[in-house]
Amino acid sequence: MTKKYTSTLTDAQWQIIENKLPEQMVTRKRKWTLRILFDAILYVLKNGCVWADIPCEFPPSGTVYYYFKTWRDNGLLECLSQELGGDYRELIGKNRSPSVGLIDSQSVKNTAVSGQSDCGYDGGKKIKGRKRHLLVDTLGLIIVAWVTSADWQDRDAGSWLFAKLYLNRFDFPRLKTFFADGGYRGKLVHFVKKCYQNLGWNLQIVKKPENINTFVVLPMRWIVERTNAWNDNYRRLSKDYERKTESSEAFLYLAQIRLLAIRCEKL
């Protein structure tokens, strides 16, 4: 492919990603290279087009979607996002495993396609669609992402978010302290203390100061909001266009993969 798009990876960025791929993926012979397949998927992420509208410079849309679906279902995109996150933390002088996690959610509108399943109404935000639940580190890098219908209460979804983190706990041995806003108060705090006490996990609620009715920047909570702002730069994430919530999560991890490849290239 000779034509370059704003989503196209540079040689250095692709090298960073390729070094983290399993050896059998890199050495296996295939008609289309892994690089052009990644570029095609990132084109969809950046420009928000449907799969059938992928430019002719890329492989057929059915082939591109097949690889996206495969990497989504086998956990490659999530694993790659976590691995690059650890590399970036080390490059800037931090421990590979974060010690603090921050939790928050974002409600986004859906479309006619995504509205066919897992869709709800967030009465607080007045949004019909889905809700992205993120657990990030202090740099704003995603540790765990989980997407539900928008009618899920934060504290209910939080228990599933911690359960998902529990499966990856060995990748984050230093992660002990978590901060969340008032939407997670109550039974979730007791749930974490009861179920994960042996791991030393502790959930703390950051409350808004009393008698203040104006907007104030609260400690720790703004970091997740910044991550949401990064994701909003990708048109595919401006709404939830996906039939399956697993695809929504995969695009969140893809956005971070591209972000980290760019940042690691500059260091």
CSV table of C-alpha atoms in Angstrom, one decimal:
chain,number,residue,atom,x,y,z
A,1,MET,CA,0.0,0.0,0.0
A,2,THR,CA,1.5,3.4,-1.1
A,3,LYS,CA,-1.3,5.8,0.0
A,4,LYS,CA,-1.0,7.1,3.6
A,5,TYR,CA,-3.8,8.1,5.8
A,6,THR,CA,-3.8,9.9,9.2
A,7,SER,CA,-4.5,6.5,10.8
A,8,THR,CA,-1.5,4.8,9.1
A,9,LEU,CA,1.2,3.5,11.4
A,10,THR,CA,4.8,4.7,10.8
A,11,ASP,CA,7.6,2.2,10.5
A,12,ALA,CA,8.6,2.9,14.1
A,13,GLN,CA,5.1,2.6,15.5
A,14,TRP,CA,4.5,-0.7,13.7
A,15,GLN,CA,7.8,-2.1,15.0
A,16,ILE,CA,6.7,-1.3,18.6
A,17,ILE,CA,3.5,-3.2,18.0
A,18,GLU,CA,5.0,-6.1,16.1
A,19,ASN,CA,7.6,-6.7,18.9
A,20,LYS,CA,4.7,-7.5,21.2
A,21,LEU,CA,2.9,-9.9,18.9
A,22,PRO,CA,3.2,-13.7,19.4
A,23,GLU,CA,6.0,-15.2,17.3
A,24,GLN,CA,3.7,-17.6,15.5
A,25,MET,CA,1.6,-14.6,14.3
A,26,VAL,CA,4.6,-12.8,12.9
A,27,THR,CA,6.3,-15.8,11.2
A,28,ARG,CA,3.1,-17.3,9.7
A,29,LYS,CA,2.7,-16.9,6.0
A,30,ARG,CA,-0.4,-15.1,4.9
A,31,LYS,CA,-1.7,-13.3,1.8
A,32,TRP,CA,-2.0,-10.0,3.7
A,33,THR,CA,0.6,-8.7,6.1
A,34,LEU,CA,-0.2,-8.0,9.7
A,35,ARG,CA,0.7,-4.4,9.2
A,36,ILE,CA,-1.8,-3.6,6.5
A,37,LEU,CA,-4.5,-5.5,8.5
A,38,PHE,CA,-3.7,-3.3,11.5
A,39,ASP,CA,-3.7,-0.2,9.4
A,40,ALA,CA,-7.1,-1.1,7.9
A,41,ILE,CA,-8.7,-1.7,11.4
A,42,LEU,CA,-7.2,1.6,12.6
A,43,TYR,CA,-8.7,3.3,9.6
A,44,VAL,CA,-12.1,2.2,10.7
A,45,LEU,CA,-11.4,3.3,14.3
A,46,LYS,CA,-10.1,6.8,13.3
A,47,ASN,CA,-12.6,7.6,10.5
A,48,GLY,CA,-15.7,5.8,11.8
A,49,CYS,CA,-16.7,4.2,8.5
A,50,VAL,CA,-18.5,1.0,8.1
A,51,TRP,CA,-16.4,-2.1,7.3
A,52,ALA,CA,-17.7,-2.2,3.7
A,53,ASP,CA,-16.4,1.3,3.0
A,54,ILE,CA,-12.8,0.5,3.7
A,55,PRO,CA,-10.7,2.0,0.9
A,56,CYS,CA,-9.6,-0.4,-1.9
A,57,GLU,CA,-5.9,0.0,-0.9
A,58,PHE,CA,-6.6,-2.3,2.0
A,59,PRO,CA,-7.6,-6.0,2.0
A,60,PRO,CA,-11.3,-6.8,1.4
A,61,SER,CA,-13.6,-5.7,4.1
A,62,GLY,CA,-14.6,-9.2,5.0
A,63,THR,CA,-11.0,-10.2,5.5
A,64,VAL,CA,-10.3,-7.1,7.7
A,65,TYR,CA,-13.4,-7.8,9.8
A,66,TYR,CA,-12.4,-11.5,10.2
A,67,TYR,CA,-9.1,-10.5,11.7
A,68,PHE,CA,-10.7,-7.9,13.9
A,69,LYS,CA,-13.2,-10.4,15.2
A,70,THR,CA,-10.5,-13.0,15.8
A,71,TRP,CA,-8.3,-10.7,17.7
A,72,ARG,CA,-11.2,-9.4,19.6
A,73,ASP,CA,-12.4,-12.9,20.7
A,74,ASN,CA,-8.9,-14.3,21.5
A,75,GLY,CA,-8.0,-11.4,23.7
A,76,LEU,CA,-5.1,-10.2,21.6
A,77,LEU,CA,-6.1,-6.6,21.5
A,78,GLU,CA,-6.6,-6.4,25.3
A,79,CYS,CA,-3.3,-8.1,26.0
A,80,LEU,CA,-1.5,-5.9,23.5
A,81,SER,CA,-2.9,-2.8,25.1
A,82,GLN,CA,-1.8,-3.9,28.5
A,83,GLU,CA,1.7,-4.9,27.3
A,84,LEU,CA,2.3,-1.6,25.6
A,85,GLY,CA,0.9,0.2,28.7
A,86,GLY,CA,3.5,-1.6,30.8
A,87,ASP,CA,6.3,-0.7,28.4
A,88,TYR,CA,5.3,3.0,28.3
A,89,ARG,CA,5.3,3.1,32.1
A,90,GLU,CA,8.8,1.7,32.2
A,91,LEU,CA,10.0,4.1,29.5
A,92,ILE,CA,9.0,7.1,31.6
A,93,GLY,CA,10.5,5.7,34.8
A,94,LYS,CA,7.5,4.1,36.5
A,95,ASN,CA,6.9,0.6,37.7
A,96,ARG,CA,5.4,-1.6,35.1
A,97,SER,CA,2.4,-2.4,37.3
A,98,PRO,CA,0.4,0.5,38.6
A,99,SER,CA,-0.5,0.7,42.3
A,100,VAL,CA,-3.6,2.9,42.0
A,101,GLY,CA,-6.6,2.5,39.9
A,102,LEU,CA,-9.4,5.0,39.0
A,103,ILE,CA,-12.9,4.0,38.1
A,104,ASP,CA,-15.6,5.9,36.2
A,105,SER,CA,-18.2,5.4,33.5
A,106,GLN,CA,-19.3,7.2,30.3
A,107,SER,CA,-22.7,7.0,28.8
A,108,VAL,CA,-22.7,7.3,25.0
A,109,LYS,CA,-25.6,7.3,22.4
A,110,ASN,CA,-26.2,4.3,20.3
A,111,THR,CA,-27.3,3.8,16.7
A,112,ALA,CA,-29.9,1.7,15.0
A,113,VAL,CA,-27.4,-1.1,14.6
A,114,SER,CA,-26.2,-1.1,18.2
A,115,GLY,CA,-29.7,-0.5,19.5
A,116,GLN,CA,-30.7,-4.0,18.7
A,117,SER,CA,-29.1,-5.4,21.8
A,118,ASP,CA,-27.6,-4.3,25.1
A,119,CYS,CA,-29.2,-0.9,25.0
A,120,GLY,CA,-30.7,1.1,27.9
A,121,TYR,CA,-31.5,4.5,29.1
A,122,ASP,CA,-29.3,6.4,31.6
A,123,GLY,CA,-31.8,8.5,33.6
A,124,GLY,CA,-29.1,10.6,35.2
A,125,LYS,CA,-27.3,11.7,31.9
A,126,LYS,CA,-30.6,11.5,29.8
A,127,ILE,CA,-28.8,9.3,27.3
A,128,LYS,CA,-30.2,6.2,25.5
A,129,GLY,CA,-27.4,3.9,24.5
A,130,ARG,CA,-24.5,2.1,26.3
A,131,LYS,CA,-22.2,2.8,29.1
A,132,ARG,CA,-18.4,2.4,29.1
A,133,HIS,CA,-16.9,1.4,32.4
A,134,LEU,CA,-13.2,2.1,32.7
A,135,LEU,CA,-10.5,1.3,35.2
A,136,VAL,CA,-7.4,3.3,34.4
A,137,ASP,CA,-4.1,4.0,36.1
A,138,THR,CA,-2.9,7.4,37.2
A,139,LEU,CA,-1.6,8.1,33.7
A,140,GLY,CA,-5.1,7.5,32.3
A,141,LEU,CA,-4.1,4.2,30.6
A,142,ILE,CA,-6.9,1.6,30.5
A,143,ILE,CA,-6.4,-1.4,32.7
A,144,VAL,CA,-9.9,-2.9,32.2
A,145,ALA,CA,-12.8,-1.8,30.0
A,146,TRP,CA,-16.3,-3.2,30.2
A,147,VAL,CA,-19.3,-2.0,28.2
A,148,THR,CA,-22.9,-2.5,29.2
A,149,SER,CA,-26.3,-1.0,28.4
A,150,ALA,CA,-26.7,2.6,29.8
A,151,ASP,CA,-29.2,1.6,32.4
A,152,TRP,CA,-26.7,-0.2,34.5
A,153,GLN,CA,-26.0,1.5,37.8
A,154,ASP,CA,-22.3,2.2,38.4
A,155,ARG,CA,-22.1,0.4,41.6
A,156,ASP,CA,-23.6,-2.8,40.0
A,157,ALA,CA,-21.3,-2.6,37.0
A,158,GLY,CA,-18.4,-2.0,39.3
A,159,SER,CA,-18.6,-5.4,40.8
A,160,TRP,CA,-18.3,-7.0,37.4
A,161,LEU,CA,-15.4,-4.7,36.6
A,162,PHE,CA,-13.5,-5.9,39.6
A,163,ALA,CA,-14.4,-9.5,38.7
A,164,LYS,CA,-12.8,-8.9,35.3
A,165,LEU,CA,-9.8,-7.4,36.9
A,166,TYR,CA,-9.5,-10.4,39.2
A,167,LEU,CA,-8.9,-12.6,36.2
A,168,ASN,CA,-5.9,-10.4,35.2
A,169,ARG,CA,-4.7,-9.8,38.7
A,170,PHE,CA,-1.3,-11.4,38.1
A,171,ASP,CA,-0.5,-8.8,35.5
A,172,PHE,CA,-1.0,-6.0,38.1
A,173,PRO,CA,0.5,-7.3,41.3
A,174,ARG,CA,1.0,-3.8,42.8
A,175,LEU,CA,-2.6,-2.7,42.2
A,176,LYS,CA,-4.2,-2.2,45.6
A,177,THR,CA,-6.0,1.1,45.9
A,178,PHE,CA,-8.9,2.3,43.9
A,179,PHE,CA,-10.7,5.6,43.7
A,180,ALA,CA,-14.3,6.2,42.4
A,181,ASP,CA,-17.0,8.9,42.6
A,182,GLY,CA,-20.1,8.9,44.7
A,183,GLY,CA,-22.0,6.7,42.2
A,184,TYR,CA,-20.0,3.7,43.4
A,185,ARG,CA,-20.6,4.3,47.1
A,186,GLY,CA,-22.5,1.8,49.3
A,187,LYS,CA,-22.5,-1.9,48.7
A,188,LEU,CA,-19.7,-1.9,46.1
A,189,VAL,CA,-17.2,-0.7,48.8
A,190,HIS,CA,-18.3,-3.5,51.1
A,191,PHE,CA,-18.2,-6.0,48.2
A,192,VAL,CA,-14.6,-5.2,47.4
A,193,LYS,CA,-13.6,-5.4,51.0
A,194,LYS,CA,-15.3,-8.7,51.5
A,195,CYS,CA,-14.4,-10.5,48.3
A,196,TYR,CA,-10.9,-9.2,47.7
A,197,GLN,CA,-9.6,-8.6,51.2
A,198,ASN,CA,-7.0,-11.3,50.7
A,199,LEU,CA,-5.5,-9.3,47.8
A,200,GLY,CA,-5.4,-6.1,49.9
A,201,TRP,CA,-7.8,-4.2,47.5
A,202,ASN,CA,-9.3,-1.1,48.9
A,203,LEU,CA,-12.0,1.1,47.2
A,204,GLN,CA,-12.1,4.7,48.3
A,205,ILE,CA,-14.9,7.2,47.3
A,206,VAL,CA,-13.9,10.7,46.3
A,207,LYS,CA,-16.8,12.9,47.3
A,208,LYS,CA,-17.7,16.4,46.2
A,209,PRO,CA,-17.3,19.0,48.9
A,210,GLU,CA,-20.5,19.8,50.7
A,211,ASN,CA,-22.3,23.2,50.1
A,212,ILE,CA,-20.6,23.6,46.7
A,213,ASN,CA,-23.0,23.7,43.7
A,214,THR,CA,-20.5,24.8,41.0
A,215,PHE,CA,-18.1,22.6,39.0
A,216,VAL,CA,-14.9,21.7,40.8
A,217,VAL,CA,-12.0,19.5,39.7
A,218,LEU,CA,-11.9,16.6,42.2
A,219,PRO,CA,-8.6,14.8,43.0
A,220,MET,CA,-8.0,11.6,40.9
A,221,ARG,CA,-11.5,11.6,39.2
A,222,TRP,CA,-10.5,13.9,36.3
A,223,ILE,CA,-8.0,11.4,35.0
A,224,VAL,CA,-10.7,9.0,33.7
A,225,GLU,CA,-12.5,12.0,32.1
A,226,ARG,CA,-9.2,12.8,30.2
A,227,THR,CA,-9.1,9.2,29.0
A,228,ASN,CA,-12.7,9.6,27.7
A,229,ALA,CA,-11.6,12.8,25.9
A,230,TRP,CA,-8.7,10.9,24.2
A,231,ASN,CA,-11.2,8.3,23.0
A,232,ASP,CA,-13.5,11.0,21.6
A,233,ASN,CA,-10.8,11.8,19.0
A,234,TYR,CA,-11.8,8.6,17.2
A,235,ARG,CA,-15.0,8.8,15.2
A,236,ARG,CA,-15.8,5.2,15.8
A,237,LEU,CA,-16.0,5.9,19.5
A,238,SER,CA,-18.1,9.1,19.2
A,239,LYS,CA,-21.1,6.9,19.5
A,240,ASP,CA,-21.5,3.2,20.0
A,241,TYR,CA,-21.9,1.7,16.6
A,242,GLU,CA,-21.3,-1.9,17.4
A,243,ARG,CA,-23.7,-4.9,17.5
A,244,LYS,CA,-21.8,-6.5,20.3
A,245,THR,CA,-20.4,-4.9,23.4
A,246,GLU,CA,-17.3,-7.0,22.9
A,247,SER,CA,-16.5,-5.0,19.8
A,248,SER,CA,-17.0,-1.7,21.7
A,249,GLU,CA,-14.4,-2.9,24.2
A,250,ALA,CA,-12.1,-4.0,21.5
A,251,PHE,CA,-12.1,-0.5,19.9
A,252,LEU,CA,-11.3,1.1,23.2
A,253,TYR,CA,-8.2,-1.1,23.5
A,254,LEU,CA,-7.3,-0.4,19.9
A,255,ALA,CA,-7.5,3.4,20.6
A,256,GLN,CA,-5.0,2.9,23.4
A,257,ILE,CA,-2.7,0.7,21.3
A,258,ARG,CA,-2.4,3.5,18.7
A,259,LEU,CA,-2.0,6.1,21.5
A,260,LEU,CA,0.8,4.1,23.1
A,261,ALA,CA,2.6,3.4,19.9
A,262,ILE,CA,2.7,7.1,19.1
A,263,ARG,CA,4.0,7.9,22.6
A,264,CYS,CA,6.6,5.2,22.7
A,265,GLU,CA,7.9,6.3,19.3
A,266,LYS,CA,8.6,9.8,20.7
A,267,LEU,CA,10.6,8.5,23.7
